[in-house]
Structures are given as C-alpha cells and as structure tokens.
Amino acid sequence: MGHKGNNMKRISLLVIMSALLASCGKELAQIQGAPQSQNQAGIIASCTTKEVAQSLATTHGFKYRVINKKAKLIEFVGISSKELKKLLPKAKLTQNIVYDKPVVKSDQFAASSVSNTPFYGAHTPSYRNSQSANYFDHLSQIEAASLGQYQGQGVTIAIVDTGVYYNHPHLSPNIKTNPSESHGSNADHIDNDGNGLVDDYAGWDFYNNDAYPIDDNGHGTHVAGLAAGTLGGIAPKAKILPIKVLNSQGSGDLGTIAQGILYAIDMNADIINLSLGGNVSTITSDVQNLINVVVSGKSHNTLMITASGNGGSDGVGDCNDAAPVYPANINSNNVISVGAVNSFNRLTSYSNFGQNTVHIAAPGGDSFTGGLLSTDIPYCNGPCNEDSHAYTNKMGTSMATPIVSGLAALIKSKYPNYTYLQIRELILNTGVYSSDLDGFIQSKSVVNVKNALQ
Ligand SMILES: [Ca+2]
Ligand SMILES: [Ca+2]
Ligand SMILES: [Ca+2]
Ligand SMILES: [Ca+2]
C-alpha cells in the first residue's frame, strides 16, 4: 500500500508483519522485508476498564487495544505475558491472561539466497486430515475443518504475487504446469505454444522476465498455501498457477501486474488471487489498462479476489468508498474485495472497509493469534522432501483474500458449470452475519464454507 504522495504506479503486497504491529505508525516501505522476531504476538487480558489498560500502557511503554468492550478483553502488544502478569495485581485486573501465543518463525532462506530453481514436480501429497484444524485455526472459524468430496479438483487459482515457492512439499502436488512447455534441464528454449513466453512450464516471472516464478519474498508462498496448500489450504486439491509480478521487497508496478493478470486469464485460470494493491486517485493510462484487463476476465469466466488494503501508512483501516484502492475498487462484477476479521469475526484494526466497495470479510489474523499459519520458503533449494517443509504466521487482508479464493475453488469444483457471477453471489450470500461489520462491509458477513457448499 502506498502512502500519500507516493508514485501512484507503486503497488505493494498487503501483509502486516506481526512484529511491527506495535509500531503501526511505520510506513510500509519500512515494513516490507523486515524480519519477524519471535514472540511478538499480542496477548489478551481481561481488564476492569479501558482506563486501567491505558494507564498501564502509558506507564510501562507498551500498546493496547480494546478487543471486546463488553467482555472487557484488552489486547496488549509489546510486552511479554510474564511481565504483564507481574503488573496484574497492581492494576487490579479481574482475570489473568487468557491467551498468549508466540509467532511461529522458521529459519527461512534469506530472500537473496533464493535462486531460479526449476519446479521439480510433485512431492507425495500430505493431504488435509483430522489434525489440520488443530494447526490452522482459521479452518474451524469458517467451518472448513472437514471437507466433503469437493476440495477444488479441476480448478486453477492463479497467485499473482511475489511468486510461489513451488517446490515446497505441501504446494508442489498442486502446481499447475503447462503441458506444452518444459523448463530447467528439460528446457528446449522454444515457445512451443506460441504465447510469447519461452518455456513457461510452471507459470511465469513477469518481474524478472524468466520462466522461474519462484518466490524470493515469502508472501506469495504464504498466500498460495492458504488457498490451496495440501495440508492447510481451503481447497487442498485445487491447482496453483504461480505468477510473479512483485519483487523481493513486495513492490511492483501496475503494468507488470496487468501483464500477470492477462497471462492468468489466457492460461484459463478460474480464479485470480490479488493480494496486492495501492491507492489510486487519478485514472492514468496505466490504471485504465489494469481496469481493462480485469474486466476482460469476464469473457473468460475469470473471478478476481482482491485485498481491500491494510490501512495505508498508519496501519489503521481506511474507507475504500472514499479513498479507492486498486485493483480492489475496480467496479466490475467479476471482482470481490475482501476485508479482514479477527478470530471473533470482528473487523481487524488494520483492515480497510467500505459498505459500497468492500464486499465480504474473511479471517486475516490478529496479533493475539500470531496471524494465519501457512507455507513459508523452505530449507530446500531444489527438490524438497517432507522434512523440509516450512510454515510461518502472517496477517493482513493479503491473508484474508486467498481464504476467499480457496472457497471460490471449492464452489467451482462442486458446480463446474457456474459462471464467475454465480460463484461470486454464492460467496456473498452464504456468509455468517457479524453485527460488527454492519456499515463497514457490504454483505455484513464473514465467508462460510459449510453454508456455501450446502
Ligand atoms: Ca510458451
Ligand atoms: Ca519450450
Ligand atoms: Ca525468476
Ligand atoms: Ca489509515
């Protein structure tokens, strides 16, 4: 998300790193690529009053936020549970801490060490099982913990992002390959299918203009896992088409993004996940081009799932009705704009909103849960075995978006002849009402997998 005065072409990934929630005033430029430190998740305590929390926070220099006024639940960030416990008697808090969960941090490769490794093919899948819901908290929240026979089979979700670490053992079984092409040691350096791209076997990297859209940031890999990871994805049998349009810092420009979307449409993606965006105040030719490309998806029956944004430079949610974010605000009925709720189905502090322009909400993680758990850049720089898998927590409307993309894939696998519009309407009409979203989110609801597939 760009801030005011930014070059309008700049567009960024929409993830908030939980380590930085305590300093929401930081601009995204500083947030991008910043390492997550351990144990920075917020903790929740039940306080007598907001005033007590406020005085505690002021005296001891940490942040707080009221989660639920009635239940007197207060979230504290920037203090350990041990420290807070020491302060509790002094503050006359009614209860002890009810939740304290550290951020999972894998020792991932530094972005600079990710090389253009080819896609080595499918690892033996470790499919969703009865234990999955224990690890992936959001599955129960949207009633996706147990799936029936429709798990996204035959459906392709394009991930237009920082790339996808396609050799991750819990993503590789689902990577969409192009039967006309090959890459790596099998590359023939010929554009066999005549689409203008040489050896586009496993998607394309439009940022670096090569046949290896591998992720050198981590964002796209996380997003892909949320939508269609074999172990924790909403649609664990959907195909993932990796398309890299953002650089290792998560930035890119509208022209490259439009190219990536056009490619996804041409490759017959059913759903295009766009966990990226930027503020747009003037419809320049670049913006108009992006709009045209997104609208052209209608004639190919392509549904776009877009992130509404994370509140701009201050990290506090903004109204998209007043300050448009693109591509989320593109007024076309093949676009769904997604806001983020916490685990109580309440709008997160960072999520953008807009009762005319943000259509539905999905879990996006909050600091007390450490964000949503999903696939991360693994240890392996080549074919990956089961032991080399990696997971991490991230939060943002970027994370809420692939939840909706996964749901769209489940619907499409059950109703293969549905149009983009029928899928869109089913998603928006089968959510669970949350009074907290009234006036902020058009459908006033949070996606629900069980309702949608009934
Ligand atoms: Ca080609
Ligand atoms: Ca070729
Ligand atoms: Ca590349
Ligand atoms: Ca804001």
Short mmCIF file of C-alpha atoms in Angstrom, two decimals, residues 12-348:
data_model
loop_
_atom_site.label_atom_id
_atom_site.label_comp_id
_atom_site.label_asym_id
_atom_site.label_seq_id
_atom_site.Cartn_x
_atom_site.Cartn_y
_atom_site.Cartn_z
CA SER A 12 2.55 -3.47 -2.83
CA LEU A 13 1.73 -6.65 -1.09
CA LEU A 14 -0.82 -6.42 1.64
CA VAL A 15 0.62 -8.15 4.62
CA ILE A 16 1.28 -6.84 8.05
CA MET A 17 4.13 -8.41 9.87
CA SER A 18 3.04 -9.05 13.38
CA ALA A 19 6.34 -7.95 14.84
CA LEU A 20 5.58 -4.48 13.65
CA LEU A 21 2.04 -4.13 14.91
CA ALA A 22 3.34 -2.40 17.97
CA SER A 23 4.57 0.39 15.78
CA CYS A 24 1.72 0.97 13.40
CA GLY A 25 2.99 4.40 12.51
CA LYS A 26 5.75 2.92 10.40
CA GLU A 27 5.31 3.32 6.72
CA LEU A 28 5.10 0.27 4.56
CA ALA A 29 8.49 0.91 2.99
CA GLN A 30 9.97 0.08 6.36
CA ILE A 31 7.65 -2.85 6.92
CA GLN A 32 8.45 -4.59 3.66
CA GLY A 33 11.06 -7.26 4.03
CA ALA A 34 11.51 -6.62 7.72
CA PRO A 35 12.27 -9.77 9.67
CA GLN A 36 9.72 -11.17 12.06
CA SER A 37 11.09 -11.56 15.53
CA GLN A 38 9.92 -14.25 17.87
CA ASN A 39 7.23 -13.96 20.47
CA GLN A 40 5.91 -10.62 19.34
CA ALA A 41 2.30 -11.71 19.17
CA GLY A 42 -0.06 -9.72 21.32
CA ILE A 43 -1.59 -11.10 24.46
CA ILE A 44 -5.11 -10.65 25.66
CA ALA A 45 -6.12 -9.88 29.17
CA SER A 46 -9.44 -9.13 30.69
CA CYS A 47 -9.22 -5.76 32.43
CA THR A 48 -11.60 -3.94 34.70
CA THR A 49 -11.64 -0.94 32.42
CA LYS A 50 -10.02 0.55 29.37
CA GLU A 51 -8.66 3.29 31.64
CA VAL A 52 -6.71 0.72 33.64
CA ALA A 53 -5.20 -0.65 30.45
CA GLN A 54 -4.41 2.84 29.29
CA SER A 55 -2.60 3.81 32.46
CA LEU A 56 -0.66 0.52 32.44
CA ALA A 57 0.36 1.03 28.85
CA THR A 58 1.40 4.63 29.40
CA THR A 59 3.46 3.84 32.48
CA HIS A 60 5.22 0.83 31.00
CA GLY A 61 5.50 1.82 27.35
CA PHE A 62 3.53 -0.84 25.53
CA LYS A 63 0.49 -0.69 23.28
CA TYR A 64 -3.03 -1.87 23.95
CA ARG A 65 -6.27 -2.18 22.05
CA VAL A 66 -9.80 -2.90 23.19
CA ILE A 67 -10.89 -6.18 21.55
CA ASN A 68 -14.28 -6.53 23.08
CA LYS A 69 -15.75 -3.79 25.22
CA LYS A 70 -18.48 -5.89 26.79
CA ALA A 71 -16.16 -8.76 27.70
CA LYS A 72 -13.51 -6.24 28.73
CA LEU A 73 -10.96 -8.00 26.61
CA ILE A 74 -7.85 -5.94 26.03
CA GLU A 75 -5.03 -6.86 23.70
CA PHE A 76 -1.51 -5.88 24.75
CA VAL A 77 1.36 -5.71 22.29
CA GLY A 78 5.00 -5.15 23.09
CA ILE A 79 5.03 -6.81 26.49
CA SER A 80 5.55 -10.45 27.41
CA SER A 81 2.92 -12.36 29.32
CA LYS A 82 5.43 -12.80 32.15
CA GLU A 83 5.90 -9.05 32.50
CA LEU A 84 2.20 -8.37 32.29
CA LYS A 85 1.42 -10.96 34.94
CA LYS A 86 3.74 -9.12 37.32
CA LEU A 87 1.77 -5.93 36.74
CA LEU A 88 -1.66 -7.51 37.07
CA PRO A 89 -2.18 -7.25 40.85
CA LYS A 90 -1.14 -3.62 40.84
CA ALA A 91 -3.62 -2.85 38.10
CA LYS A 92 -6.42 -4.78 39.81
CA LEU A 93 -7.22 -6.77 36.72
CA THR A 94 -10.13 -9.14 37.08
CA GLN A 95 -8.58 -12.12 35.36
CA ASN A 96 -5.26 -13.45 34.32
CA ILE A 97 -4.08 -13.58 30.77
CA VAL A 98 -6.30 -15.75 28.66
CA TYR A 99 -4.20 -16.10 25.56
CA ASP A 100 -0.53 -15.96 24.78
CA LYS A 101 0.74 -17.49 21.59
CA PRO A 102 4.14 -16.84 20.04
CA VAL A 103 4.66 -16.19 16.39
CA VAL A 104 5.99 -19.27 14.62
CA LYS A 105 9.23 -18.41 12.92
CA SER A 106 11.02 -20.71 10.57
CA ASP A 107 14.66 -20.12 9.70
CA GLN A 108 13.86 -19.41 6.13
CA PHE A 109 16.37 -18.71 3.43
CA ALA A 110 17.31 -15.10 3.17
CA ALA A 111 15.47 -13.71 0.16
CA SER A 112 18.79 -13.15 -1.62
CA SER A 113 19.62 -16.88 -1.45
CA VAL A 114 16.53 -17.93 -3.40
CA SER A 115 17.70 -18.85 -6.87
CA ASN A 116 15.81 -19.68 -10.04
CA THR A 117 15.47 -23.35 -9.12
CA PRO A 118 13.18 -25.15 -11.57
CA PHE A 119 9.99 -26.87 -10.50
CA TYR A 120 10.98 -30.46 -9.73
CA GLY A 121 7.47 -31.92 -9.82
CA ALA A 122 5.03 -33.16 -7.26
CA HIS A 123 6.10 -34.43 -3.88
CA THR A 124 3.85 -37.15 -2.43
CA PRO A 125 0.91 -35.17 -1.07
CA SER A 126 0.25 -34.90 2.67
CA TYR A 127 -3.40 -34.15 2.46
CA ARG A 128 -5.71 -32.42 4.87
CA ASN A 129 -6.60 -34.65 7.80
CA SER A 130 -8.46 -34.58 11.07
CA GLN A 131 -5.47 -32.89 12.74
CA SER A 132 -5.27 -29.97 10.32
CA ALA A 133 -7.78 -27.85 12.20
CA ASN A 134 -5.58 -28.04 15.31
CA TYR A 135 -2.83 -26.17 13.50
CA PHE A 136 -4.77 -23.95 11.14
CA ASP A 137 -7.08 -22.05 13.50
CA HIS A 138 -8.98 -20.25 10.77
CA LEU A 139 -10.35 -23.52 9.31
CA SER A 140 -12.79 -24.01 12.18
CA GLN A 141 -13.76 -20.35 12.18
CA ILE A 142 -15.16 -20.55 8.66
CA GLU A 143 -16.35 -24.17 9.03
CA ALA A 144 -13.78 -25.62 6.66
CA ALA A 145 -12.24 -28.05 9.15
CA SER A 146 -13.73 -31.08 7.46
CA LEU A 147 -14.32 -31.11 3.74
CA GLY A 148 -16.51 -33.43 1.74
CA GLN A 149 -15.74 -34.68 -1.73
CA TYR A 150 -15.35 -31.20 -3.25
CA GLN A 151 -11.84 -30.00 -2.50
CA GLY A 152 -11.03 -27.85 -5.52
CA GLN A 153 -10.40 -30.62 -8.04
CA GLY A 154 -10.17 -29.36 -11.61
CA VAL A 155 -9.98 -25.70 -10.58
CA THR A 156 -7.00 -23.37 -11.13
CA ILE A 157 -6.18 -20.45 -8.85
CA ALA A 158 -3.57 -18.03 -10.22
CA ILE A 159 -1.43 -16.48 -7.49
CA VAL A 160 -0.33 -13.11 -8.89
CA ASP A 161 2.17 -12.06 -6.25
CA THR A 162 5.88 -12.28 -5.28
CA GLY A 163 5.99 -15.76 -6.83
CA VAL A 164 5.36 -19.15 -5.25
CA TYR A 165 7.99 -21.45 -3.77
CA TYR A 166 6.68 -24.26 -5.95
CA ASN A 167 8.98 -26.97 -4.55
CA HIS A 168 7.52 -26.65 -1.05
CA PRO A 169 6.36 -30.24 -0.36
CA HIS A 170 2.85 -29.05 0.56
CA LEU A 171 2.47 -26.93 -2.57
CA SER A 172 4.28 -28.94 -5.25
CA PRO A 173 1.47 -31.52 -5.74
CA ASN A 174 -0.82 -28.65 -6.71
CA ILE A 175 1.36 -26.62 -9.07
CA LYS A 176 -0.32 -26.07 -12.44
CA THR A 177 2.03 -26.97 -15.25
CA ASN A 178 1.79 -26.19 -18.94
CA PRO A 179 1.80 -29.46 -20.91
CA SER A 180 3.21 -27.71 -23.99
CA GLU A 181 6.37 -26.48 -22.28
CA SER A 182 9.26 -27.63 -20.08
CA HIS A 183 11.91 -25.75 -18.15
CA GLY A 184 15.05 -26.44 -16.09
CA SER A 185 17.26 -29.16 -17.56
CA ASN A 186 14.44 -30.12 -19.94
CA ALA A 187 14.09 -26.64 -21.42
CA ASP A 188 14.11 -26.52 -25.22
CA HIS A 189 14.27 -22.70 -25.36
CA ILE A 190 11.34 -22.72 -27.78
CA ASP A 191 7.94 -21.08 -27.26
CA ASN A 192 6.10 -24.30 -28.05
CA ASP A 193 2.58 -22.97 -27.50
CA GLY A 194 3.22 -19.65 -29.21
CA ASN A 195 2.01 -17.49 -26.33
CA GLY A 196 5.08 -15.27 -26.49
CA LEU A 197 6.76 -16.82 -23.44
CA VAL A 198 9.57 -19.33 -23.84
CA ASP A 199 9.37 -22.42 -21.59
CA ASP A 200 6.55 -21.15 -19.35
CA TYR A 201 6.16 -24.57 -17.76
CA ALA A 202 5.14 -23.58 -14.21
CA GLY A 203 3.80 -20.07 -14.60
CA TRP A 204 5.96 -17.03 -15.39
CA ASP A 205 8.07 -14.40 -13.65
CA PHE A 206 6.99 -11.09 -15.17
CA TYR A 207 9.15 -9.08 -12.80
CA ASN A 208 12.44 -10.66 -13.89
CA ASN A 209 11.07 -11.91 -17.21
CA ASP A 210 12.05 -15.56 -16.79
CA ALA A 211 10.39 -19.00 -16.64
CA TYR A 212 11.00 -19.43 -12.89
CA PRO A 213 8.35 -17.59 -10.83
CA ILE A 214 9.89 -18.83 -7.59
CA ASP A 215 9.20 -16.70 -4.52
CA ASP A 216 12.09 -14.61 -3.14
CA ASN A 217 9.95 -12.86 -0.52
CA GLY A 218 7.65 -15.39 1.18
CA HIS A 219 4.39 -13.50 0.66
CA GLY A 220 3.16 -15.36 -2.42
CA THR A 221 4.10 -18.73 -0.92
CA HIS A 222 2.07 -17.96 2.19
CA VAL A 223 -0.90 -16.81 0.10
CA ALA A 224 -0.73 -19.92 -2.12
CA GLY A 225 -0.75 -22.21 0.92
CA LEU A 226 -3.79 -20.52 2.43
CA ALA A 227 -5.76 -21.01 -0.79
CA ALA A 228 -4.55 -24.44 -1.91
CA GLY A 229 -1.80 -25.91 0.28
CA THR A 230 -2.25 -29.68 0.51
CA LEU A 231 -2.14 -29.70 4.29
CA GLY A 232 -3.85 -26.48 5.35
CA GLY A 233 -5.36 -24.92 2.25
CA ILE A 234 -9.07 -24.16 1.96
CA ALA A 235 -9.09 -26.01 -1.38
CA PRO A 236 -6.36 -28.65 -0.90
CA LYS A 237 -6.83 -30.19 -4.34
CA ALA A 238 -7.03 -27.02 -6.43
CA LYS A 239 -4.18 -26.14 -8.79
CA ILE A 240 -1.91 -23.16 -8.19
CA LEU A 241 -0.60 -21.14 -11.15
CA PRO A 242 2.45 -19.16 -9.90
CA ILE A 243 2.80 -15.70 -11.43
CA LYS A 244 5.48 -13.36 -10.14
CA VAL A 245 4.79 -9.63 -10.60
CA LEU A 246 6.28 -8.19 -7.40
CA ASN A 247 9.95 -8.04 -6.44
CA SER A 248 11.66 -9.49 -3.37
CA GLN A 249 10.55 -6.44 -1.38
CA GLY A 250 6.92 -6.97 -2.39
CA SER A 251 6.72 -3.98 -4.72
CA GLY A 252 5.79 -3.74 -8.35
CA ASP A 253 4.04 -1.56 -10.89
CA LEU A 254 0.60 -1.60 -12.44
CA GLY A 255 1.85 -2.50 -15.92
CA THR A 256 3.60 -5.67 -14.73
CA ILE A 257 0.63 -6.63 -12.59
CA ALA A 258 -1.71 -6.19 -15.57
CA GLN A 259 0.59 -8.45 -17.64
CA GLY A 260 0.44 -11.11 -14.95
CA ILE A 261 -3.36 -10.97 -14.77
CA LEU A 262 -3.64 -11.16 -18.56
CA TYR A 263 -1.43 -14.26 -18.58
CA ALA A 264 -3.56 -15.88 -15.87
CA ILE A 265 -6.69 -15.22 -17.96
CA ASP A 266 -5.00 -16.64 -21.08
CA MET A 267 -3.95 -19.77 -19.18
CA ASN A 268 -7.61 -20.32 -18.21
CA ALA A 269 -7.27 -19.66 -14.50
CA ASP A 270 -10.73 -19.87 -12.94
CA ILE A 271 -9.79 -17.62 -10.05
CA ILE A 272 -7.11 -14.96 -9.79
CA ASN A 273 -5.87 -14.09 -6.32
CA LEU A 274 -4.67 -10.49 -5.99
CA SER A 275 -3.28 -9.92 -2.51
CA LEU A 276 -1.84 -6.58 -3.55
CA GLY A 277 -2.97 -3.05 -4.08
CA GLY A 278 -2.31 0.64 -3.92
CA ASN A 279 -4.21 3.90 -3.57
CA VAL A 280 -5.30 5.42 -6.84
CA SER A 281 -6.60 8.98 -7.05
CA THR A 282 -6.34 9.54 -10.82
CA ILE A 283 -7.22 7.15 -13.63
CA THR A 284 -3.98 7.28 -15.57
CA SER A 285 -3.44 5.16 -18.69
CA ASP A 286 -1.74 2.50 -16.53
CA VAL A 287 -4.76 2.35 -14.24
CA GLN A 288 -7.14 2.24 -17.21
CA ASN A 289 -5.12 -0.62 -18.69
CA LEU A 290 -5.39 -2.55 -15.42
CA ILE A 291 -9.15 -1.95 -15.36
CA ASN A 292 -9.50 -3.15 -18.97
CA VAL A 293 -7.54 -6.32 -18.23
CA VAL A 294 -9.59 -7.13 -15.12
CA VAL A 295 -12.88 -6.50 -16.96
CA SER A 296 -11.70 -8.67 -19.88
CA GLY A 297 -11.60 -11.59 -17.43
CA LYS A 298 -15.41 -11.69 -17.61
CA SER A 299 -15.42 -13.05 -21.15
CA HIS A 300 -13.13 -15.86 -19.95
CA ASN A 301 -15.27 -16.54 -16.87
CA THR A 302 -12.48 -15.44 -14.53
CA LEU A 303 -13.22 -14.28 -10.99
CA MET A 304 -10.75 -11.91 -9.28
CA ILE A 305 -10.38 -11.99 -5.49
CA THR A 306 -8.68 -8.81 -4.27
CA ALA A 307 -7.34 -7.47 -0.97
CA SER A 308 -9.05 -4.30 0.30
CA GLY A 309 -5.88 -2.96 1.94
CA ASN A 310 -4.25 -2.60 5.34
CA GLY A 311 -4.93 0.98 6.29
CA GLY A 312 -2.13 2.77 4.48
CA SER A 313 0.84 4.38 6.15
CA ASP A 314 -0.64 4.43 9.66
CA GLY A 315 -1.82 0.81 9.54
CA VAL A 316 -5.29 1.80 10.71
CA GLY A 317 -8.06 0.72 8.33
CA ASP A 318 -9.32 3.25 5.78
CA CYS A 319 -12.61 3.59 3.94
CA ASN A 320 -12.28 2.42 0.34
CA ASP A 321 -15.57 4.17 -0.55
CA ALA A 322 -13.70 7.46 -0.04
CA ALA A 323 -10.11 6.53 -0.93
CA PRO A 324 -10.07 3.89 -3.68
CA VAL A 325 -7.57 1.03 -3.61
CA TYR A 326 -6.82 -0.71 -6.90
CA PRO A 327 -7.41 -3.36 -8.09
CA ALA A 328 -9.89 -3.98 -5.23
CA ASN A 329 -12.02 -0.95 -6.14
CA ILE A 330 -12.41 -1.82 -9.82
CA ASN A 331 -16.15 -1.64 -10.33
CA SER A 332 -16.70 -4.89 -12.20
CA ASN A 333 -18.90 -7.81 -11.19
CA ASN A 334 -16.02 -10.28 -11.56
CA VAL A 335 -14.20 -8.64 -8.63
CA ILE A 336 -14.62 -9.43 -4.94
CA SER A 337 -12.91 -7.06 -2.47
CA VAL A 338 -12.04 -8.71 0.84
CA GLY A 339 -11.69 -7.23 4.33
CA ALA A 340 -10.10 -8.99 7.30
CA VAL A 341 -11.67 -10.08 10.57
CA ASN A 342 -10.06 -11.45 13.72
CA SER A 343 -10.98 -14.78 15.27
CA PHE A 344 -14.09 -13.19 16.86
CA ASN A 345 -15.44 -12.16 13.42
CA ARG A 346 -14.73 -8.54 14.28
CA LEU A 347 -13.10 -6.22 11.77
CA THR A 348 -9.36 -6.04 12.44
#
